[in-house]
């Protein structure tokens, strides 16, 4: 049996917790916050949310094989007898009482990362493009190093700590995406990883409803530099509105990336819907993701690879070996050409997608399905109205605005550009998706190009499924 991810002593030292029940030795080889995913030898961390308390599922986690359980001290003080009875029923399991279970998860994860002092630690954050950039960097670094990275976009206050527990002795580099939807979330998870290389994609308006302003967003993202201590390297997008601010926070080691930053790194050919060719010194790499915004993400990966000693040939091979990410600028070819971008939407990513559609040289019609951009707070009406204006100027022949927030886009266009052919479908029910498909069928011809973009909560991939099933 392999050693436990952490010893009891390491957990207690990291969390300041109390060992209340169970033996003095612990063994766990995986960490879970969802009781449905608990298996033999799990550390189960019950989180307390706005609507649910994970402590309700402690018995279920123990029954499924959890060998270690964190318990909030408040819950233990309230239900001490309940936990005592559980400890008698599951004598092989260890119970540790902590002040806050989320904080204990993060501090335990940070202690675990400390076990790998030679690991090259790369953090990726920004308002949009994080997952794509993370995957590009990981793909590049795999040409020289054994790499670990977040699965999907497990990048949050819980996702990042869970992700770092995937590190093993065999890994030489870790590439971890960091997201946020509240103040100081980047600060907390930066303290877990303590990255030595930090890549910023952009400073936009994603989650502005939670943070309040782009200035606050920039301040939050810059916390990824907090653990440099004079030794880290920041890789920053040239031309970003907050470039100078980020530089002021990053320290002395700064690398810029962008379309005009390097004489021998550039986008040398734009192949519209099908991707672009990146020139890296004397090498060329075909990037299968469409759009200038994805090409810029690739340039960040180029600079990261060069910093870490990869040859241009290795970097090119890494870019070309990237597999398209499901739901993120994924081009589906069939009766229609569908650009599936249903995983996320905010004003910045939507603007980039519409710029891409506008610039794409195709002989067929361009049609849009634009869903709600969520978590914009008091800026929602303004930003959705702007989205309508951008849609009307994109060269699209027809647009369906979908969801409750997109009503502002539709109503704004009806006043400012009544000639633009568009429709509005409220909500995100299956019936709403059926209505969208019905509207599209009235307009579509074979080979037309359809951009489908909206926040994850809209689940617009259902439109694509229904279109493909009907064609």
mmCIF file with all atom_site columns, N, CA, C and O in Angstrom, residues 186-213:
data_model
loop_
_atom_site.group_PDB
_atom_site.id
_atom_site.type_symbol
_atom_site.label_atom_id
_atom_site.label_alt_id
_atom_site.label_comp_id
_atom_site.label_asym_id
_atom_site.label_entity_id
_atom_site.label_seq_id
_atom_site.pdbx_PDB_ins_code
_atom_site.Cartn_x
_atom_site.Cartn_y
_atom_site.Cartn_z
_atom_site.occupancy
_atom_site.B_iso_or_equiv
_atom_site.pdbx_formal_charge
_atom_site.auth_seq_id
_atom_site.auth_comp_id
_atom_site.auth_asym_id
_atom_site.auth_atom_id
_atom_site.pdbx_PDB_model_num
ATOM 1   N N  . UNK A 1 186 ? -9.065  34.011 -5.428  1.00 0.00 ? 186 UNK A N  1
ATOM 2   C CA . UNK A 1 186 ? -7.737  33.791 -6.018  1.00 0.00 ? 186 UNK A CA 1
ATOM 3   C C  . UNK A 1 186 ? -6.667  33.835 -4.928  1.00 0.00 ? 186 UNK A C  1
ATOM 4   O O  . UNK A 1 186 ? -5.715  33.052 -4.940  1.00 0.00 ? 186 UNK A O  1
ATOM 5   N N  . UNK A 1 187 ? -6.826  34.748 -3.966  1.00 0.00 ? 187 UNK A N  1
ATOM 6   C CA . UNK A 1 187 ? -5.863  34.817 -2.872  1.00 0.00 ? 187 UNK A CA 1
ATOM 7   C C  . UNK A 1 187 ? -5.776  33.507 -2.112  1.00 0.00 ? 187 UNK A C  1
ATOM 8   O O  . UNK A 1 187 ? -4.681  33.035 -1.784  1.00 0.00 ? 187 UNK A O  1
ATOM 9   N N  . UNK A 1 188 ? -6.933  32.911 -1.826  1.00 0.00 ? 188 UNK A N  1
ATOM 10  C CA . UNK A 1 188 ? -6.961  31.667 -1.058  1.00 0.00 ? 188 UNK A CA 1
ATOM 11  C C  . UNK A 1 188 ? -6.322  30.511 -1.828  1.00 0.00 ? 188 UNK A C  1
ATOM 12  O O  . UNK A 1 188 ? -5.521  29.755 -1.272  1.00 0.00 ? 188 UNK A O  1
ATOM 13  N N  . UNK A 1 189 ? -6.688  30.367 -3.103  1.00 0.00 ? 189 UNK A N  1
ATOM 14  C CA . UNK A 1 189 ? -6.173  29.210 -3.819  1.00 0.00 ? 189 UNK A CA 1
ATOM 15  C C  . UNK A 1 189 ? -4.741  29.420 -4.314  1.00 0.00 ? 189 UNK A C  1
ATOM 16  O O  . UNK A 1 189 ? -4.018  28.454 -4.543  1.00 0.00 ? 189 UNK A O  1
ATOM 17  N N  . UNK A 1 190 ? -4.321  30.687 -4.431  1.00 0.00 ? 190 UNK A N  1
ATOM 18  C CA . UNK A 1 190 ? -2.901  30.943 -4.710  1.00 0.00 ? 190 UNK A CA 1
ATOM 19  C C  . UNK A 1 190 ? -2.042  30.463 -3.546  1.00 0.00 ? 190 UNK A C  1
ATOM 20  O O  . UNK A 1 190 ? -0.929  29.972 -3.745  1.00 0.00 ? 190 UNK A O  1
ATOM 21  N N  . UNK A 1 191 ? -2.572  30.595 -2.332  1.00 0.00 ? 191 UNK A N  1
ATOM 22  C CA . UNK A 1 191 ? -1.842  30.128 -1.150  1.00 0.00 ? 191 UNK A CA 1
ATOM 23  C C  . UNK A 1 191 ? -1.745  28.612 -1.102  1.00 0.00 ? 191 UNK A C  1
ATOM 24  O O  . UNK A 1 191 ? -0.871  28.066 -0.416  1.00 0.00 ? 191 UNK A O  1
ATOM 25  N N  . UNK A 1 192 ? -2.618  27.928 -1.828  1.00 0.00 ? 192 UNK A N  1
ATOM 26  C CA . UNK A 1 192 ? -2.539  26.466 -1.920  1.00 0.00 ? 192 UNK A CA 1
ATOM 27  C C  . UNK A 1 192 ? -1.390  26.060 -2.833  1.00 0.00 ? 192 UNK A C  1
ATOM 28  O O  . UNK A 1 192 ? -0.535  25.249 -2.472  1.00 0.00 ? 192 UNK A O  1
ATOM 29  N N  . UNK A 1 193 ? -1.348  26.641 -4.040  1.00 0.00 ? 193 UNK A N  1
ATOM 30  C CA . UNK A 1 193 ? -0.362  26.217 -5.042  1.00 0.00 ? 193 UNK A CA 1
ATOM 31  C C  . UNK A 1 193 ? 0.989   26.899 -4.877  1.00 0.00 ? 193 UNK A C  1
ATOM 32  O O  . UNK A 1 193 ? 2.025   26.294 -5.076  1.00 0.00 ? 193 UNK A O  1
ATOM 33  N N  . UNK A 1 194 ? 0.966   28.202 -4.562  1.00 0.00 ? 194 UNK A N  1
ATOM 34  C CA . UNK A 1 194 ? 2.195   29.003 -4.479  1.00 0.00 ? 194 UNK A CA 1
ATOM 35  C C  . UNK A 1 194 ? 3.003   28.866 -5.776  1.00 0.00 ? 194 UNK A C  1
ATOM 36  O O  . UNK A 1 194 ? 4.169   28.469 -5.798  1.00 0.00 ? 194 UNK A O  1
ATOM 37  N N  . UNK A 1 195 ? 2.360   29.237 -6.871  1.00 0.00 ? 195 UNK A N  1
ATOM 38  C CA . UNK A 1 195 ? 2.958   29.080 -8.204  1.00 0.00 ? 195 UNK A CA 1
ATOM 39  C C  . UNK A 1 195 ? 4.210   29.936 -8.355  1.00 0.00 ? 195 UNK A C  1
ATOM 40  O O  . UNK A 1 195 ? 4.328   31.010 -7.764  1.00 0.00 ? 195 UNK A O  1
ATOM 41  N N  . UNK A 1 196 ? 5.113   29.461 -9.199  1.00 0.00 ? 196 UNK A N  1
ATOM 42  C CA . UNK A 1 196 ? 6.307   30.221 -9.542  1.00 0.00 ? 196 UNK A CA 1
ATOM 43  C C  . UNK A 1 196 ? 6.198   30.835 -10.945 1.00 0.00 ? 196 UNK A C  1
ATOM 44  O O  . UNK A 1 196 ? 6.997   31.687 -11.308 1.00 0.00 ? 196 UNK A O  1
ATOM 45  N N  . UNK A 1 197 ? 5.232   30.369 -11.710 1.00 0.00 ? 197 UNK A N  1
ATOM 46  C CA . UNK A 1 197 ? 4.933   30.969 -13.024 1.00 0.00 ? 197 UNK A CA 1
ATOM 47  C C  . UNK A 1 197 ? 3.435   31.229 -13.037 1.00 0.00 ? 197 UNK A C  1
ATOM 48  O O  . UNK A 1 197 ? 2.641   30.338 -12.712 1.00 0.00 ? 197 UNK A O  1
ATOM 49  N N  . UNK A 1 198 ? 3.040   32.451 -13.396 1.00 0.00 ? 198 UNK A N  1
ATOM 50  C CA . UNK A 1 198 ? 1.621   32.785 -13.442 1.00 0.00 ? 198 UNK A CA 1
ATOM 51  C C  . UNK A 1 198 ? 1.294   33.420 -14.787 1.00 0.00 ? 198 UNK A C  1
ATOM 52  O O  . UNK A 1 198 ? 1.934   34.399 -15.200 1.00 0.00 ? 198 UNK A O  1
ATOM 53  N N  . UNK A 1 199 ? 0.303   32.851 -15.459 1.00 0.00 ? 199 UNK A N  1
ATOM 54  C CA . UNK A 1 199 ? -0.128  33.329 -16.766 1.00 0.00 ? 199 UNK A CA 1
ATOM 55  C C  . UNK A 1 199 ? -1.494  33.997 -16.615 1.00 0.00 ? 199 UNK A C  1
ATOM 56  O O  . UNK A 1 199 ? -2.428  33.393 -16.090 1.00 0.00 ? 199 UNK A O  1
ATOM 57  N N  . UNK A 1 200 ? -1.593  35.241 -17.070 1.00 0.00 ? 200 UNK A N  1
ATOM 58  C CA . UNK A 1 200 ? -2.866  35.963 -17.066 1.00 0.00 ? 200 UNK A CA 1
ATOM 59  C C  . UNK A 1 200 ? -3.399  35.979 -18.492 1.00 0.00 ? 200 UNK A C  1
ATOM 60  O O  . UNK A 1 200 ? -2.682  36.353 -19.429 1.00 0.00 ? 200 UNK A O  1
ATOM 61  N N  . UNK A 1 201 ? -4.656  35.606 -18.683 1.00 0.00 ? 201 UNK A N  1
ATOM 62  C CA . UNK A 1 201 ? -5.231  35.638 -20.040 1.00 0.00 ? 201 UNK A CA 1
ATOM 63  C C  . UNK A 1 201 ? -5.758  37.024 -20.384 1.00 0.00 ? 201 UNK A C  1
ATOM 64  O O  . UNK A 1 201 ? -5.540  37.513 -21.489 1.00 0.00 ? 201 UNK A O  1
ATOM 65  N N  . UNK A 1 202 ? -6.481  37.656 -19.471 1.00 0.00 ? 202 UNK A N  1
ATOM 66  C CA . UNK A 1 202 ? -7.034  38.995 -19.698 1.00 0.00 ? 202 UNK A CA 1
ATOM 67  C C  . UNK A 1 202 ? -7.715  39.469 -18.418 1.00 0.00 ? 202 UNK A C  1
ATOM 68  O O  . UNK A 1 202 ? -7.952  38.686 -17.501 1.00 0.00 ? 202 UNK A O  1
ATOM 69  N N  . UNK A 1 203 ? -8.041  40.746 -18.396 1.00 0.00 ? 203 UNK A N  1
ATOM 70  C CA . UNK A 1 203 ? -8.856  41.304 -17.314 1.00 0.00 ? 203 UNK A CA 1
ATOM 71  C C  . UNK A 1 203 ? -10.132 41.837 -17.951 1.00 0.00 ? 203 UNK A C  1
ATOM 72  O O  . UNK A 1 203 ? -10.117 42.851 -18.649 1.00 0.00 ? 203 UNK A O  1
ATOM 73  N N  . UNK A 1 204 ? -11.215 41.109 -17.736 1.00 0.00 ? 204 UNK A N  1
ATOM 74  C CA . UNK A 1 204 ? -12.479 41.492 -18.357 1.00 0.00 ? 204 UNK A CA 1
ATOM 75  C C  . UNK A 1 204 ? -13.556 41.734 -17.330 1.00 0.00 ? 204 UNK A C  1
ATOM 76  O O  . UNK A 1 204 ? -13.290 42.224 -16.226 1.00 0.00 ? 204 UNK A O  1
ATOM 77  N N  . UNK A 1 205 ? -14.784 41.341 -17.676 1.00 0.00 ? 205 UNK A N  1
ATOM 78  C CA . UNK A 1 205 ? -15.920 41.642 -16.805 1.00 0.00 ? 205 UNK A CA 1
ATOM 79  C C  . UNK A 1 205 ? -16.618 40.390 -16.277 1.00 0.00 ? 205 UNK A C  1
ATOM 80  O O  . UNK A 1 205 ? -17.691 40.492 -15.693 1.00 0.00 ? 205 UNK A O  1
ATOM 81  N N  . UNK A 1 206 ? -16.027 39.217 -16.475 1.00 0.00 ? 206 UNK A N  1
ATOM 82  C CA . UNK A 1 206 ? -16.627 38.008 -15.907 1.00 0.00 ? 206 UNK A CA 1
ATOM 83  C C  . UNK A 1 206 ? -16.722 38.148 -14.397 1.00 0.00 ? 206 UNK A C  1
ATOM 84  O O  . UNK A 1 206 ? -15.760 38.545 -13.741 1.00 0.00 ? 206 UNK A O  1
ATOM 85  N N  . UNK A 1 207 ? -17.884 37.858 -13.840 1.00 0.00 ? 207 UNK A N  1
ATOM 86  C CA . UNK A 1 207 ? -18.156 37.936 -12.392 1.00 0.00 ? 207 UNK A CA 1
ATOM 87  C C  . UNK A 1 207 ? -18.121 39.360 -11.861 1.00 0.00 ? 207 UNK A C  1
ATOM 88  O O  . UNK A 1 207 ? -17.954 39.570 -10.663 1.00 0.00 ? 207 UNK A O  1
ATOM 89  N N  . UNK A 1 208 ? -18.306 40.347 -12.745 1.00 0.00 ? 208 UNK A N  1
ATOM 90  C CA . UNK A 1 208 ? -18.295 41.728 -12.263 1.00 0.00 ? 208 UNK A CA 1
ATOM 91  C C  . UNK A 1 208 ? -19.449 41.983 -11.303 1.00 0.00 ? 208 UNK A C  1
ATOM 92  O O  . UNK A 1 208 ? -19.386 42.850 -10.435 1.00 0.00 ? 208 UNK A O  1
ATOM 93  N N  . UNK A 1 209 ? -20.515 41.170 -11.426 1.00 0.00 ? 209 UNK A N  1
ATOM 94  C CA . UNK A 1 209 ? -21.633 41.291 -10.503 1.00 0.00 ? 209 UNK A CA 1
ATOM 95  C C  . UNK A 1 209 ? -21.248 40.964 -9.080  1.00 0.00 ? 209 UNK A C  1
ATOM 96  O O  . UNK A 1 209 ? -21.864 41.433 -8.125  1.00 0.00 ? 209 UNK A O  1
ATOM 97  N N  . UNK A 1 210 ? -20.213 40.107 -8.929  1.00 0.00 ? 210 UNK A N  1
ATOM 98  C CA . UNK A 1 210 ? -19.757 39.727 -7.590  1.00 0.00 ? 210 UNK A CA 1
ATOM 99  C C  . UNK A 1 210 ? -18.651 40.661 -7.081  1.00 0.00 ? 210 UNK A C  1
ATOM 100 O O  . UNK A 1 210 ? -18.569 40.933 -5.893  1.00 0.00 ? 210 UNK A O  1
ATOM 101 N N  . UNK A 1 211 ? -17.789 41.149 -7.983  1.00 0.00 ? 211 UNK A N  1
ATOM 102 C CA . UNK A 1 211 ? -16.645 41.960 -7.573  1.00 0.00 ? 211 UNK A CA 1
ATOM 103 C C  . UNK A 1 211 ? -16.924 43.459 -7.642  1.00 0.00 ? 211 UNK A C  1
ATOM 104 O O  . UNK A 1 211 ? -16.314 44.234 -6.917  1.00 0.00 ? 211 UNK A O  1
ATOM 105 N N  . UNK A 1 212 ? -17.781 43.880 -8.564  1.00 0.00 ? 212 UNK A N  1
ATOM 106 C CA . UNK A 1 212 ? -18.191 45.284 -8.596  1.00 0.00 ? 212 UNK A CA 1
ATOM 107 C C  . UNK A 1 212 ? -17.549 46.146 -9.664  1.00 0.00 ? 212 UNK A C  1
ATOM 108 O O  . UNK A 1 212 ? -18.158 47.108 -10.127 1.00 0.00 ? 212 UNK A O  1
ATOM 109 N N  . UNK A 1 213 ? -16.307 45.847 -10.070 1.00 0.00 ? 213 UNK A N  1
ATOM 110 C CA . UNK A 1 213 ? -15.638 46.667 -11.081 1.00 0.00 ? 213 UNK A CA 1
ATOM 111 C C  . UNK A 1 213 ? -14.483 45.894 -11.693 1.00 0.00 ? 213 UNK A C  1
ATOM 112 O O  . UNK A 1 213 ? -13.993 44.929 -11.100 1.00 0.00 ? 213 UNK A O  1
#
